[in-house]
Short mmCIF file of N, CA and C in Angstrom, two decimals:
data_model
loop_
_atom_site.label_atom_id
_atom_site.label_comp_id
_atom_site.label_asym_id
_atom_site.label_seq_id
_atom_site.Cartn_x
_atom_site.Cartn_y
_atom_site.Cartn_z
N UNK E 29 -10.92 74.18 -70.34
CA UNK E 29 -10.25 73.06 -69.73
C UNK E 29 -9.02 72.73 -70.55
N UNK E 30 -7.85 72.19 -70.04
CA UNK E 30 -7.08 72.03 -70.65
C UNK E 30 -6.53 70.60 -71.02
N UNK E 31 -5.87 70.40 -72.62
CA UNK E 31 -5.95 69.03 -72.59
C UNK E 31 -4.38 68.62 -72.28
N UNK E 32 -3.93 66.69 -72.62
CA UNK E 32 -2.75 66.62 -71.94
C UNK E 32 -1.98 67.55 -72.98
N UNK E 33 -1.93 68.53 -73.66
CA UNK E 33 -0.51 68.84 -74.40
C UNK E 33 -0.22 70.35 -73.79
N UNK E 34 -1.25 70.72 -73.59
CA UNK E 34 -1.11 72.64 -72.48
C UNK E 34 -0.50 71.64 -71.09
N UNK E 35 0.73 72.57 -70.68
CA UNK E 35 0.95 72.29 -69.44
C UNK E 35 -0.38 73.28 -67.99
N UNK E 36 -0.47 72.72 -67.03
CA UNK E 36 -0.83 73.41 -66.00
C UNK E 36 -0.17 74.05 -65.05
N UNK E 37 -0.12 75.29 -64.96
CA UNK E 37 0.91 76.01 -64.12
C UNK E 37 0.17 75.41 -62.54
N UNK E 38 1.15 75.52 -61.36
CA UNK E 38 1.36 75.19 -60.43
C UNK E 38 0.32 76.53 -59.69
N UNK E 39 -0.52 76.17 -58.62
CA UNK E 39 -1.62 77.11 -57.76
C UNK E 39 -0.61 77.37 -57.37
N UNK E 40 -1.30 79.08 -57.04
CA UNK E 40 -0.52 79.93 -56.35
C UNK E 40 -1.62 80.53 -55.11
N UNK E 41 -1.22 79.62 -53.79
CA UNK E 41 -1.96 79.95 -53.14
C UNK E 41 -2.79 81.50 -52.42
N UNK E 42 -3.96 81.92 -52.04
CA UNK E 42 -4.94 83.19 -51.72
C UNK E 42 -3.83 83.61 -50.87
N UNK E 43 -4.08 85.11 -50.61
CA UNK E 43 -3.67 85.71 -49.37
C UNK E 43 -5.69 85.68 -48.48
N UNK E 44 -5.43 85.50 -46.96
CA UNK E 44 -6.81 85.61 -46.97
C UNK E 44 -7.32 87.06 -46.48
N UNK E 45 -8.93 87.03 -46.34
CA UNK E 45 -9.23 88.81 -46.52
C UNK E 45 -9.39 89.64 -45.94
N UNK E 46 -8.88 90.77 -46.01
CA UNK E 46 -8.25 91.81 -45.02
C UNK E 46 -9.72 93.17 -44.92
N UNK E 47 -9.23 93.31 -44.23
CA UNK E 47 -10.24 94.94 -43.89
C UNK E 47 -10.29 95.77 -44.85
N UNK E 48 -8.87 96.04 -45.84
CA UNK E 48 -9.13 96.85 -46.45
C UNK E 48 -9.59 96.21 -47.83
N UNK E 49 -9.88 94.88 -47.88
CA UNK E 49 -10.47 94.40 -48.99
C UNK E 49 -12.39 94.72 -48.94
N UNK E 50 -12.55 95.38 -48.18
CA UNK E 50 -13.75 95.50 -48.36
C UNK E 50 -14.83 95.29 -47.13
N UNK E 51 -15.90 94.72 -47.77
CA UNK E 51 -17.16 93.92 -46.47
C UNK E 51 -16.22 92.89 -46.45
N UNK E 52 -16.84 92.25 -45.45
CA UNK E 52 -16.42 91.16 -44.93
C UNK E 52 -16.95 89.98 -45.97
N UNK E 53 -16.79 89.18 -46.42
CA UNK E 53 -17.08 87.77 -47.36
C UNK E 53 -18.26 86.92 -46.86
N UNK E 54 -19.01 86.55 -47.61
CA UNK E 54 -20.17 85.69 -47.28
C UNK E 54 -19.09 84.24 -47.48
N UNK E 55 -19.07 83.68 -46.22
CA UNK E 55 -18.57 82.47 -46.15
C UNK E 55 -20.06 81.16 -45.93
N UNK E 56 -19.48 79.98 -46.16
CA UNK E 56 -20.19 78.93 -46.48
C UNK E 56 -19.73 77.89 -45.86
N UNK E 57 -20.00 77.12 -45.09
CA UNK E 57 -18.58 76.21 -44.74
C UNK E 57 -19.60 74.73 -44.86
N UNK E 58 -18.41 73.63 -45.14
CA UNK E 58 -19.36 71.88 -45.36
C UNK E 58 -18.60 71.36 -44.38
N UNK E 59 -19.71 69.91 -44.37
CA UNK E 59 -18.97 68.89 -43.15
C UNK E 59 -18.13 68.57 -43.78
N UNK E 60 -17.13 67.68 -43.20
CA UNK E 60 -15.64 67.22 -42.92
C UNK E 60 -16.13 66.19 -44.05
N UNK E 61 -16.95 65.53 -44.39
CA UNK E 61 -16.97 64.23 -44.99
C UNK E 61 -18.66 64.08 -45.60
N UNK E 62 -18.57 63.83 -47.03
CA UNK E 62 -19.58 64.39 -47.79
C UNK E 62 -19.55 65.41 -48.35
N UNK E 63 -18.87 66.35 -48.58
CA UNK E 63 -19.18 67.85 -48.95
C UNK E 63 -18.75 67.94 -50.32
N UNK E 64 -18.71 69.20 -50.78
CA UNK E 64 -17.77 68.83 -52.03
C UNK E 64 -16.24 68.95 -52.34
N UNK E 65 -15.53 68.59 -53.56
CA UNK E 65 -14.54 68.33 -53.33
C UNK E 65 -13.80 69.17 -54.32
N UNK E 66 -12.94 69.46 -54.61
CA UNK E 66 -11.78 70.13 -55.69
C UNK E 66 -10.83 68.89 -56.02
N UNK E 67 -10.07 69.20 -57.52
CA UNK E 67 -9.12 68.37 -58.10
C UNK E 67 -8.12 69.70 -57.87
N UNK E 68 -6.88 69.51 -57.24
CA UNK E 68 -5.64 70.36 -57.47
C UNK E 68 -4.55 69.90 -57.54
N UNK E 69 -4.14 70.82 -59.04
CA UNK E 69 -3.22 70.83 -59.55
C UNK E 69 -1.27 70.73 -58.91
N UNK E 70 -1.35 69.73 -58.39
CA UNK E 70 0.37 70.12 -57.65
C UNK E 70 1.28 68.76 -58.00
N UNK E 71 2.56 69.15 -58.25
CA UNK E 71 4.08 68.86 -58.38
C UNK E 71 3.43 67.17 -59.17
N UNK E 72 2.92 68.03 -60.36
CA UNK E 72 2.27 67.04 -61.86
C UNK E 72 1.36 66.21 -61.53
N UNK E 73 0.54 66.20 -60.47
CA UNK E 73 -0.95 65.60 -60.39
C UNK E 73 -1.98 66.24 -59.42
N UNK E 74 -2.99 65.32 -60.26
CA UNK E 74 -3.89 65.98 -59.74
C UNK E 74 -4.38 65.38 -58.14
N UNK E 75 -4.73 66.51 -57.07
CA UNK E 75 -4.88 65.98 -55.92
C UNK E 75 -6.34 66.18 -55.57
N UNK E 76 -6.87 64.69 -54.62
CA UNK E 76 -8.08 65.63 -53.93
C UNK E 76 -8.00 65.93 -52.80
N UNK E 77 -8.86 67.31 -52.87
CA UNK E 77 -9.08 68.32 -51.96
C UNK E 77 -10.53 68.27 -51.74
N UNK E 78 -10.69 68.16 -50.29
CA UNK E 78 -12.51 68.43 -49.82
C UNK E 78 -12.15 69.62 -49.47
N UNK E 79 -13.20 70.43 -49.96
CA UNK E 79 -13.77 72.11 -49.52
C UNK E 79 -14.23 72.21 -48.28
N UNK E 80 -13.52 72.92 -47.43
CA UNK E 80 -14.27 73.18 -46.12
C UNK E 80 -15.33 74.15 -46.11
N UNK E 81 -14.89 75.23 -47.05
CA UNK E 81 -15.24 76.44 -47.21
C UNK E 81 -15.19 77.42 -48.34
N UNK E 82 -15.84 78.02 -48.79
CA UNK E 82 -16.21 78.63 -49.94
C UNK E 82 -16.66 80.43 -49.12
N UNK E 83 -15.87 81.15 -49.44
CA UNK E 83 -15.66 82.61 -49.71
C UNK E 83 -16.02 83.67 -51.04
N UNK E 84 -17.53 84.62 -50.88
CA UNK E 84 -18.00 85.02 -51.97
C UNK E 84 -17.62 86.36 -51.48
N UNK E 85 -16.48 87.09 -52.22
CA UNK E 85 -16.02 88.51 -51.90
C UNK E 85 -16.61 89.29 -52.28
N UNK E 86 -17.05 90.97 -51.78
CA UNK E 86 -18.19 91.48 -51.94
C UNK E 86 -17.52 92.35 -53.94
N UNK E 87 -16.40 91.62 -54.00
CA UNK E 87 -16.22 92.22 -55.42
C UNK E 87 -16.40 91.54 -56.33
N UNK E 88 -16.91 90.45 -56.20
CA UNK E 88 -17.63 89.12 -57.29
C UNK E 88 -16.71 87.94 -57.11
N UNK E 89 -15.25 87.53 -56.42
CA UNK E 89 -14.24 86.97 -56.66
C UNK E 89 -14.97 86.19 -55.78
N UNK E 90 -14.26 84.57 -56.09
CA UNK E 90 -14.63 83.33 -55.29
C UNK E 90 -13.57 82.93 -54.69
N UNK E 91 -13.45 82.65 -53.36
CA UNK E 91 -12.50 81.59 -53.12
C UNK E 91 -12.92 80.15 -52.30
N UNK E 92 -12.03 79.25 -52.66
CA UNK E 92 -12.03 78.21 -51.85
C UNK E 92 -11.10 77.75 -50.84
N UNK E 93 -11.38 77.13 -49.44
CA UNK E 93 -10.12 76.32 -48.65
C UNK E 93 -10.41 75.06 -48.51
N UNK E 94 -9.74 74.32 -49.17
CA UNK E 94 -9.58 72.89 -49.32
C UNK E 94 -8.11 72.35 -48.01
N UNK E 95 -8.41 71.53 -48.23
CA UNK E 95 -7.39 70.18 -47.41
C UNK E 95 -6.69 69.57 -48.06
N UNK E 96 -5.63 69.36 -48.32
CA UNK E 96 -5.11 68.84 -49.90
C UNK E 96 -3.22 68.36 -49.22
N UNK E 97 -3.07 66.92 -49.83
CA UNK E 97 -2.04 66.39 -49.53
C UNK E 97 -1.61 66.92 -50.78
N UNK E 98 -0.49 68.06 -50.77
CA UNK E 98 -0.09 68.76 -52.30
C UNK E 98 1.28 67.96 -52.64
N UNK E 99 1.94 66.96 -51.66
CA UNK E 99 2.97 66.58 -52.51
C UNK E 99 2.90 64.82 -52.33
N UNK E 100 1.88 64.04 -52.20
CA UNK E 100 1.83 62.97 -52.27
C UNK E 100 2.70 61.73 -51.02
N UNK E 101 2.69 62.95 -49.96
CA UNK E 101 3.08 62.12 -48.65
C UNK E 101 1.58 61.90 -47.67
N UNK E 102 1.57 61.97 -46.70
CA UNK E 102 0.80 61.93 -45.96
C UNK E 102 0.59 62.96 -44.91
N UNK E 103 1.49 64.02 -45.74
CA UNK E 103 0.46 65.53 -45.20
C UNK E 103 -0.33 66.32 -45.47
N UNK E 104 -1.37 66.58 -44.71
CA UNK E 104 -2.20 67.30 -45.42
C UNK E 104 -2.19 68.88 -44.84
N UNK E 105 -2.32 69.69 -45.60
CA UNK E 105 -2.35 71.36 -45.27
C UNK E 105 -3.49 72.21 -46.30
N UNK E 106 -3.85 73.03 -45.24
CA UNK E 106 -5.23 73.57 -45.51
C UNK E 106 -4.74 74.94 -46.65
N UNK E 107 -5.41 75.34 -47.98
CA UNK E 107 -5.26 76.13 -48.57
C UNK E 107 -6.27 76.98 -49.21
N UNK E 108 -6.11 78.09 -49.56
CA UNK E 108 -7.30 79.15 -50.10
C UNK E 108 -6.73 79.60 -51.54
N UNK E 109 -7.77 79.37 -52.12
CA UNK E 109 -7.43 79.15 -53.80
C UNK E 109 -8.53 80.59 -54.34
N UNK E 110 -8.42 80.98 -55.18
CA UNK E 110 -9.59 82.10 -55.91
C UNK E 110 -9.20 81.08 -57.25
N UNK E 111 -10.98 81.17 -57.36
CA UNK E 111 -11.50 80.00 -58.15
C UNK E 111 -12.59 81.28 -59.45
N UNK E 112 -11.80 80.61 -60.61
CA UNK E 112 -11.27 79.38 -61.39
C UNK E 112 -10.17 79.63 -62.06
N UNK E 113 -9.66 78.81 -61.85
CA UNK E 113 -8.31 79.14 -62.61
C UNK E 113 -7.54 77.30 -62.97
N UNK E 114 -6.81 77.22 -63.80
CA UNK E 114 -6.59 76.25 -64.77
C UNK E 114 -6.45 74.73 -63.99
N UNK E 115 -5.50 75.20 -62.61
CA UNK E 115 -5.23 73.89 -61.67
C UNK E 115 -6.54 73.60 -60.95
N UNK E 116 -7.51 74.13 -60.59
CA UNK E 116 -8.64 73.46 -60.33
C UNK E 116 -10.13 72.86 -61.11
N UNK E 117 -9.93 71.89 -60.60
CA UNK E 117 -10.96 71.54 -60.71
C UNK E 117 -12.50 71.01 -60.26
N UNK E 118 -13.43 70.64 -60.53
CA UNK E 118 -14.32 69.92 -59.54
C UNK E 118 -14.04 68.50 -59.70
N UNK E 119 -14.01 67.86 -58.35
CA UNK E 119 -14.01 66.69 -58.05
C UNK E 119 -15.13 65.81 -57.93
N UNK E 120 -15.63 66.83 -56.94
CA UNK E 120 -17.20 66.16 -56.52
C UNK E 120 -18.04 67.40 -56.58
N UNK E 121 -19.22 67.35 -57.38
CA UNK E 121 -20.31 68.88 -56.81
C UNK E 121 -20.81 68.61 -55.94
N UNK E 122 -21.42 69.43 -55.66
CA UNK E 122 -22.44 69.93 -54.40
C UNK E 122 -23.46 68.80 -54.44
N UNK E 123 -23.70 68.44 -53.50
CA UNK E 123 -25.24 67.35 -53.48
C UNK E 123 -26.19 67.85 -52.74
N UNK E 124 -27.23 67.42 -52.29
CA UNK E 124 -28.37 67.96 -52.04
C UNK E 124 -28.68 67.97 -50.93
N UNK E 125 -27.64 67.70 -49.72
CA UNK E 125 -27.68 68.33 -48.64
C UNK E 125 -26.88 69.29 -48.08
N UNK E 126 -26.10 69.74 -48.98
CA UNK E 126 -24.96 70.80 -48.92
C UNK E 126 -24.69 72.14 -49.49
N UNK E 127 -26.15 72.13 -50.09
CA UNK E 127 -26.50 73.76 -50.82
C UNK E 127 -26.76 73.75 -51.97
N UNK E 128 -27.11 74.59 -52.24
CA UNK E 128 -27.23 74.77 -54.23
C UNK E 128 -25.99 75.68 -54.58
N UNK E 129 -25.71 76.42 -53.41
CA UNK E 129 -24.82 77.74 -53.93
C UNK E 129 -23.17 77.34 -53.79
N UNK E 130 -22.78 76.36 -53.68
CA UNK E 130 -21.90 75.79 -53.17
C UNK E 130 -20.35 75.66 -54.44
N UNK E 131 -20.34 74.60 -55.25
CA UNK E 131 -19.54 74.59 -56.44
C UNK E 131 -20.21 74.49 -57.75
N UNK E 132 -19.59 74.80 -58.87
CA UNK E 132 -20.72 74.88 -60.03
C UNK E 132 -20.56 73.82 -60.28
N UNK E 133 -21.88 73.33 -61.22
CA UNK E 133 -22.11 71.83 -61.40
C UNK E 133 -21.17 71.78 -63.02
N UNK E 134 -20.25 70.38 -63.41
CA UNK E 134 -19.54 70.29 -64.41
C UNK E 134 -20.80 70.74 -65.75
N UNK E 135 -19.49 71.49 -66.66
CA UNK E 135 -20.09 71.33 -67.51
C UNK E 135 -21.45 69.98 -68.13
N UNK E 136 -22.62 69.79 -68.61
CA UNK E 136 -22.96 69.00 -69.07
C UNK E 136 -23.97 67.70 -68.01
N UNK E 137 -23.42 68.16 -67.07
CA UNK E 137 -23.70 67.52 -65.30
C UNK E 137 -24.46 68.10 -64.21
N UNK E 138 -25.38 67.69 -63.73
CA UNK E 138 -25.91 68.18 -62.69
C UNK E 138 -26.13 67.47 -61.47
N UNK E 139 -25.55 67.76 -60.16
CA UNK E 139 -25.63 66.86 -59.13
C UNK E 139 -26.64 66.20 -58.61
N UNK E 140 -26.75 64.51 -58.39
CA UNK E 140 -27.64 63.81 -58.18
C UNK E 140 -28.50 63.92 -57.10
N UNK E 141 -29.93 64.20 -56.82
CA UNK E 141 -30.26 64.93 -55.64
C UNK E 141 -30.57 63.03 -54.86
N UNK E 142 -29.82 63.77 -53.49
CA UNK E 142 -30.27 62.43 -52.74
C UNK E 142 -31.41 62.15 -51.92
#
């Protein structure tokens, strides 16, 4: 994790996955409201993003597509991130009607079962 004196480089959004990437991806998808969430990294803060969907590529790589107002107006646009990398973070984990396999629980933290 990085503290305030490392800068955070700016996400560089997924391409998404093609035929010749392989099998096809075990996708996962959450409701609109409740699910879990991502912190991303854009134009010097941090934004939240709810996960629609979580992508497990058959080559071990993760990705996520979040919803994310990336410049602090009131638009929002859908993006696919390969996770983990420095601009994300967890916002909210997974709770206990939304999977176990879903986002990893924070360091030190384990999601509250409801």
């Amino acid at each position: 994790m990085s503290d305030t004196s490392d800068p955070i480089p700016e996400l560089v959004p997924a391409r998404p996955w093609r035929r010749e990437d392989g099998p096809e991806p075990k996708v996962t998808t959450y409701p609109h409201l409740g699910g879990p969430a991502l912190a991303v990294w854009s134009h010097g803060a941090w934004r939240w993003a709810p996960v629609m969907a979580r992508q497990d590529w058959a080559d071990g790589r993760i990705f996520y597509q979040v919803s994310v107002n990336l410049d602090g107006t009131s638009s929002v646009t859908v993006r696919l991130y390969q996770w983990p990398q420095p601009g994300l973070r967890i916002a909210q984990p997974p709770t206990a009607h939304t999977s176990g396999d879903n986002l990893p629980a924070p360091p030190g933290r384990r999601p509250r079962p409801r």
